[in-house]
Short mmCIF file of C-alpha atoms in Angstrom, two decimals:
data_model
loop_
_atom_site.label_atom_id
_atom_site.label_comp_id
_atom_site.label_asym_id
_atom_site.label_seq_id
_atom_site.Cartn_x
_atom_site.Cartn_y
_atom_site.Cartn_z
CA MET K 351 13.92 6.64 22.26
CA LYS K 352 10.98 7.02 20.43
CA LEU K 353 9.97 5.22 17.01
CA LYS K 354 9.55 7.75 14.06
CA ASP K 355 6.61 8.42 12.86
CA GLY K 356 5.14 6.54 9.99
CA PHE K 357 5.08 2.62 10.63
CA LEU K 358 1.60 1.28 11.66
CA LEU K 359 1.91 -1.95 13.89
CA LYS K 360 -1.22 -4.65 13.33
CA THR K 361 -2.37 -7.81 13.84
CA VAL K 362 -2.61 -9.87 11.42
CA ALA K 363 -3.93 -13.77 12.13
CA GLY K 364 -2.42 -13.74 15.71
CA SER K 365 0.82 -12.31 14.15
CA LYS K 366 2.22 -8.78 14.67
CA ILE K 367 3.42 -6.59 11.51
CA VAL K 368 4.91 -3.94 11.11
CA VAL K 369 3.87 -1.17 7.69
CA PRO K 370 5.56 1.79 6.18
CA ILE K 371 2.85 4.34 5.87
CA GLY K 372 3.61 7.57 4.68
CA GLU K 373 7.14 8.94 3.64
CA GLN K 374 8.68 6.22 5.48
CA SER K 375 6.93 3.46 2.76
CA SER K 376 9.27 5.11 0.22
CA ALA K 377 12.24 4.64 2.48
CA PHE K 378 10.55 0.62 3.39
CA ASN K 379 9.35 -1.02 0.66
CA GLY K 380 8.34 -4.26 2.38
CA ILE K 381 6.03 -5.51 5.94
CA ILE K 382 8.18 -6.39 8.84
CA THR K 383 7.20 -9.20 11.48
CA LEU K 384 7.44 -9.08 14.95
CA SER K 385 7.43 -11.46 17.66
CA GLY K 386 5.61 -11.06 21.12
CA SER K 387 8.04 -9.66 22.89
CA ALA K 388 9.74 -7.18 19.84
CA ALA K 389 5.97 -6.32 19.12
CA PHE K 390 6.04 -5.74 23.61
CA LEU K 391 9.30 -3.23 23.00
CA TRP K 392 7.66 -1.74 19.56
CA GLU K 393 4.53 0.11 21.33
CA LYS K 394 6.79 1.43 24.76
CA LEU K 395 8.60 2.92 21.52
CA GLN K 396 5.90 4.40 20.94
CA VAL K 397 5.27 6.68 23.19
CA GLY K 398 8.73 7.12 24.34
CA ALA K 399 11.35 4.86 27.22
CA THR K 400 14.61 4.82 28.21
CA GLU K 401 16.63 0.96 27.43
CA GLU K 402 16.59 1.38 30.68
CA GLU K 403 12.55 1.70 30.89
CA LEU K 404 12.43 -0.99 28.35
CA LEU K 405 14.15 -3.71 30.36
CA ASP K 406 12.60 -3.04 33.50
CA ALA K 407 9.51 -3.27 31.30
CA LEU K 408 10.18 -6.94 29.80
CA LEU K 409 11.74 -8.42 32.92
CA THR K 410 7.81 -7.27 34.70
CA GLU K 411 6.27 -9.31 31.48
CA TYR K 412 8.34 -12.11 30.59
CA ARG K 413 10.07 -14.53 33.93
CA VAL K 414 13.53 -14.07 31.60
CA ASP K 415 17.13 -13.89 32.78
CA ARG K 416 17.75 -9.78 33.26
CA ASP K 417 21.42 -10.35 31.47
CA TYR K 418 19.63 -12.29 28.73
CA ALA K 419 17.03 -9.59 27.94
CA ALA K 420 19.75 -6.73 28.16
CA ALA K 421 21.21 -8.06 25.10
CA ASP K 422 18.30 -9.34 23.38
CA LEU K 423 17.21 -6.04 23.84
CA LYS K 424 20.04 -3.77 22.95
CA ARG K 425 20.53 -6.32 19.65
CA PHE K 426 17.02 -4.98 19.10
CA ILE K 427 18.09 -1.82 19.15
CA GLU K 428 20.70 -1.22 17.16
CA LYS K 429 18.48 -3.55 14.50
CA LEU K 430 16.12 -0.48 14.72
CA HIS K 431 19.57 2.03 14.36
CA THR K 432 20.67 0.94 11.70
CA ALA K 433 17.49 0.89 10.04
CA GLY K 434 16.79 4.22 10.66
CA MET K 435 13.08 3.48 12.39
CA LEU K 436 14.09 5.70 15.95
CA GLU K 437 13.98 9.30 16.16
CA ALA K 438 17.59 11.32 16.32
CA MET I 1270 10.44 -12.22 -1.67
CA GLU I 1271 6.74 -12.64 -0.24
CA HIS I 1272 3.68 -11.60 -1.58
CA ILE I 1273 1.25 -10.23 0.80
CA GLU I 1274 -2.18 -10.75 0.91
CA MET I 1275 -4.04 -7.84 -0.49
CA GLN I 1276 -6.88 -7.62 1.85
CA LEU I 1277 -3.80 -7.05 4.47
CA ILE I 1278 -2.78 -4.28 1.76
CA ALA I 1279 -6.44 -2.54 1.57
CA GLU I 1280 -6.60 -2.71 5.54
CA CYS I 1281 -3.23 -1.31 5.53
CA MET I 1282 -4.60 1.45 3.43
CA GLN I 1283 -7.25 2.50 5.14
CA ASP I 1284 -5.20 3.25 8.66
CA ALA I 1285 -2.61 5.15 6.34
CA PHE I 1286 -5.45 7.05 5.03
CA ALA I 1287 -7.34 7.67 8.01
CA GLN I 1288 -3.84 9.34 9.69
CA GLY I 1289 -3.65 11.28 6.31
CA LYS I 1290 -0.55 9.69 5.42
CA THR I 1291 -0.37 7.58 1.26
CA PHE I 1292 0.80 3.48 1.55
CA SER I 1293 3.23 2.66 -1.48
CA PHE I 1294 3.74 -0.80 -2.41
CA THR I 1295 4.89 -2.77 -5.20
CA PRO I 1296 2.24 -4.56 -7.35
CA TYR I 1297 1.78 -7.58 -9.43
CA GLY I 1298 -0.40 -8.20 -12.89
CA ASP I 1299 0.36 -7.68 -16.31
CA SER I 1300 -2.62 -5.35 -17.13
CA MET I 1301 -1.42 -1.98 -15.92
CA LEU I 1302 1.49 -2.22 -18.38
CA PRO I 1303 3.56 -0.41 -19.77
CA THR I 1304 2.38 1.60 -16.99
CA ILE I 1305 3.13 -0.05 -14.06
CA GLN I 1306 5.45 -3.10 -14.72
CA ASN I 1307 5.17 -6.08 -12.82
CA GLY I 1308 6.78 -7.00 -9.71
CA LYS I 1309 8.84 -3.72 -10.83
CA HIS I 1310 7.75 -0.27 -10.15
CA PHE I 1311 6.73 1.32 -6.55
CA VAL I 1312 3.59 2.95 -6.24
CA THR I 1313 2.12 5.84 -4.21
CA PHE I 1314 -1.65 6.00 -2.90
CA THR I 1315 -3.80 8.22 -1.24
CA GLN I 1316 -7.05 8.15 -0.34
CA CYS I 1317 -9.48 7.84 -3.90
CA ILE I 1318 -11.95 11.11 -3.59
CA ASN I 1319 -13.15 12.59 -6.46
CA PRO I 1320 -11.55 9.91 -9.12
CA LYS I 1321 -11.34 11.55 -12.30
CA VAL I 1322 -11.26 10.07 -15.71
CA TYR I 1323 -7.64 8.22 -16.64
CA ASP I 1324 -6.81 8.53 -12.68
CA ILE I 1325 -5.47 5.18 -11.92
CA VAL I 1326 -7.42 3.16 -8.92
CA LEU I 1327 -7.02 -0.06 -7.02
CA TYR I 1328 -10.22 -0.44 -6.81
CA ARG I 1329 -12.53 -3.41 -4.90
CA ARG I 1330 -15.09 -6.41 -7.65
CA PRO I 1331 -17.66 -7.59 -5.88
CA SER I 1332 -16.24 -10.85 -5.79
CA GLY I 1333 -13.91 -9.57 -3.28
CA MET I 1334 -10.76 -9.05 -5.52
CA TYR I 1335 -8.44 -5.82 -5.38
CA VAL I 1336 -7.89 -4.41 -9.22
CA LEU I 1337 -5.28 -1.92 -10.36
CA HIS I 1338 -6.56 -0.33 -13.64
CA ARG I 1339 -6.95 3.32 -14.94
CA ILE I 1340 -10.71 5.15 -15.02
CA VAL I 1341 -11.43 5.68 -18.48
CA GLY I 1342 -14.72 7.24 -18.53
CA LYS I 1343 -17.67 7.92 -17.00
CA LEU I 1344 -21.55 7.38 -17.53
CA ARG I 1345 -24.54 7.78 -15.45
CA ASP I 1346 -24.36 4.94 -13.70
CA GLY I 1347 -20.70 4.92 -12.44
CA PHE I 1348 -17.00 4.60 -13.88
CA MET I 1349 -15.11 2.22 -16.92
CA LEU I 1350 -12.25 1.01 -16.01
CA CYS I 1351 -9.53 -1.11 -17.79
CA GLY I 1352 -6.18 -1.75 -17.58
CA ASP I 1353 -3.65 -0.33 -19.76
CA ASN I 1354 -2.82 -3.52 -21.40
CA GLU I 1355 -6.62 -4.78 -21.41
CA ASN I 1356 -9.22 -4.94 -24.11
CA THR I 1357 -12.02 -5.14 -21.40
CA ILE I 1358 -13.63 -2.14 -20.16
CA GLU I 1359 -15.62 -2.65 -16.35
CA TYR I 1360 -18.58 -1.07 -16.03
CA PRO I 1361 -19.93 0.22 -13.84
CA ILE I 1362 -17.71 0.56 -10.97
CA TYR I 1363 -18.87 2.98 -8.73
CA GLN I 1364 -16.74 4.67 -6.76
CA LYS I 1365 -17.73 3.82 -2.65
CA ASP I 1366 -15.65 0.73 -4.55
CA MET I 1367 -12.53 2.45 -5.20
CA ILE I 1368 -10.04 2.33 -2.63
CA ALA I 1369 -6.76 3.95 -3.49
CA LYS I 1370 -6.07 5.96 -6.22
CA VAL I 1371 -2.35 6.71 -7.25
CA ILE I 1372 -0.46 9.31 -7.06
CA ALA I 1373 3.31 8.41 -8.27
CA ILE I 1374 4.98 5.60 -9.69
CA ARG I 1375 8.42 4.96 -8.82
CA ASP I 1376 11.03 2.17 -11.19
CA GLU I 1377 13.56 -0.64 -9.38
CA ASN I 1378 16.88 3.07 -9.43
CA GLY I 1379 14.10 5.71 -8.44
CA LYS I 1380 12.69 6.99 -11.26
CA SER I 1381 9.52 8.49 -11.59
CA ILE I 1382 7.61 7.42 -13.74
CA SER I 1383 4.60 9.01 -15.81
CA LEU I 1384 0.60 9.00 -14.58
CA HIS I 1385 -0.59 9.39 -17.87
CA CYS I 1386 -1.08 7.19 -20.59
CA LYS I 1387 1.08 6.72 -23.92
CA GLY I 1388 -0.96 9.04 -27.16
CA LEU I 1389 -1.36 5.26 -29.04
CA VAL I 1390 -2.31 3.99 -25.93
CA LYS I 1391 -4.81 6.96 -25.13
CA LYS I 1392 -5.97 6.41 -28.45
CA LEU I 1393 -7.08 2.45 -28.25
CA TRP I 1394 -8.52 3.74 -24.99
CA LEU I 1395 -11.04 6.20 -26.65
CA LYS I 1396 -11.52 3.85 -29.00
CA LYS I 1397 -12.60 1.01 -27.15
CA VAL I 1398 -14.58 3.41 -24.88
CA LYS I 1399 -16.55 4.82 -27.44
CA LEU I 1400 -17.19 1.14 -28.95
CA PHE I 1401 -18.32 0.56 -25.87
CA ILE I 1402 -20.76 3.26 -25.03
CA LYS I 1403 -21.94 2.93 -28.29
CA LYS I 1404 -22.58 -0.31 -27.30
CA ILE I 1405 -24.50 0.37 -23.97
CA LEU I 1406 -26.38 2.47 -25.86
CA CYS I 1407 -27.79 0.54 -28.52
CA SER I 1408 -28.59 -2.07 -26.00
#
C-alpha cells in the first residue's frame, strides 16, 4: 500500500496535519489533522508498506496490544481507502 | 468549518510550489467580489512568476497581513493593487511580496468562474488607476 502523490505532511504547533496539493487539492478541500500514531503510519505509507509491516512498526513504536493495534490499523486503512488516498 | 491561519496556508503554498504543484483553498473576505465570493469559491494558485496587470495575486503586506487582490497597474517603483470590490489602490507592491497567482476559480458546484474583470468594473478601475497616477505625478 502506498499513499497517492499530492499530500503534504506538516508539523504545525506540535500537531501533524496533511494538506492536499496539486490535483489532490481539487478533490480534498481542507486540511486533515492526524494523531501521533496516524502520522507515524502516514510516513510509512508515503514510501509504501504492507498491512503486516505497518502493524509490526506500530508494535515496535508503541506499547499496545496486538489485536487492539490491528483493529485500529484496519480502520485507518479503510478510512484512507474510502477517501481515495491510497494508490490502487 | 474551521478557518485556517493564512500564515499556514502561505507555508503550505510555498511547499507545494517547491514541488512544482498548485495549491487550492477557499478564501474568505469581500474585497474581491464579485469575482471571488466570500467562502464560496474554491481558488487555485500557482507560483507568482512574472506577474502581469489584471492578474489576481496573494501578497503579504509589511504588517504581515495576507491579501488577495488584483494587479491594476505597474509603475517604475512597483505594482498597483486593488480589490475588485475596493476603491483604494495599494502602491508600491513589490513582486517579492507576491506569494501566489490565481489560475482558476470554481464555485460550489465546481463550475469554472472567469478570472477576468467584468467590463464595467474594468472601466471603473481604469478611471481609478488614471486618477492614482495623476495624483502621484502631481505630488
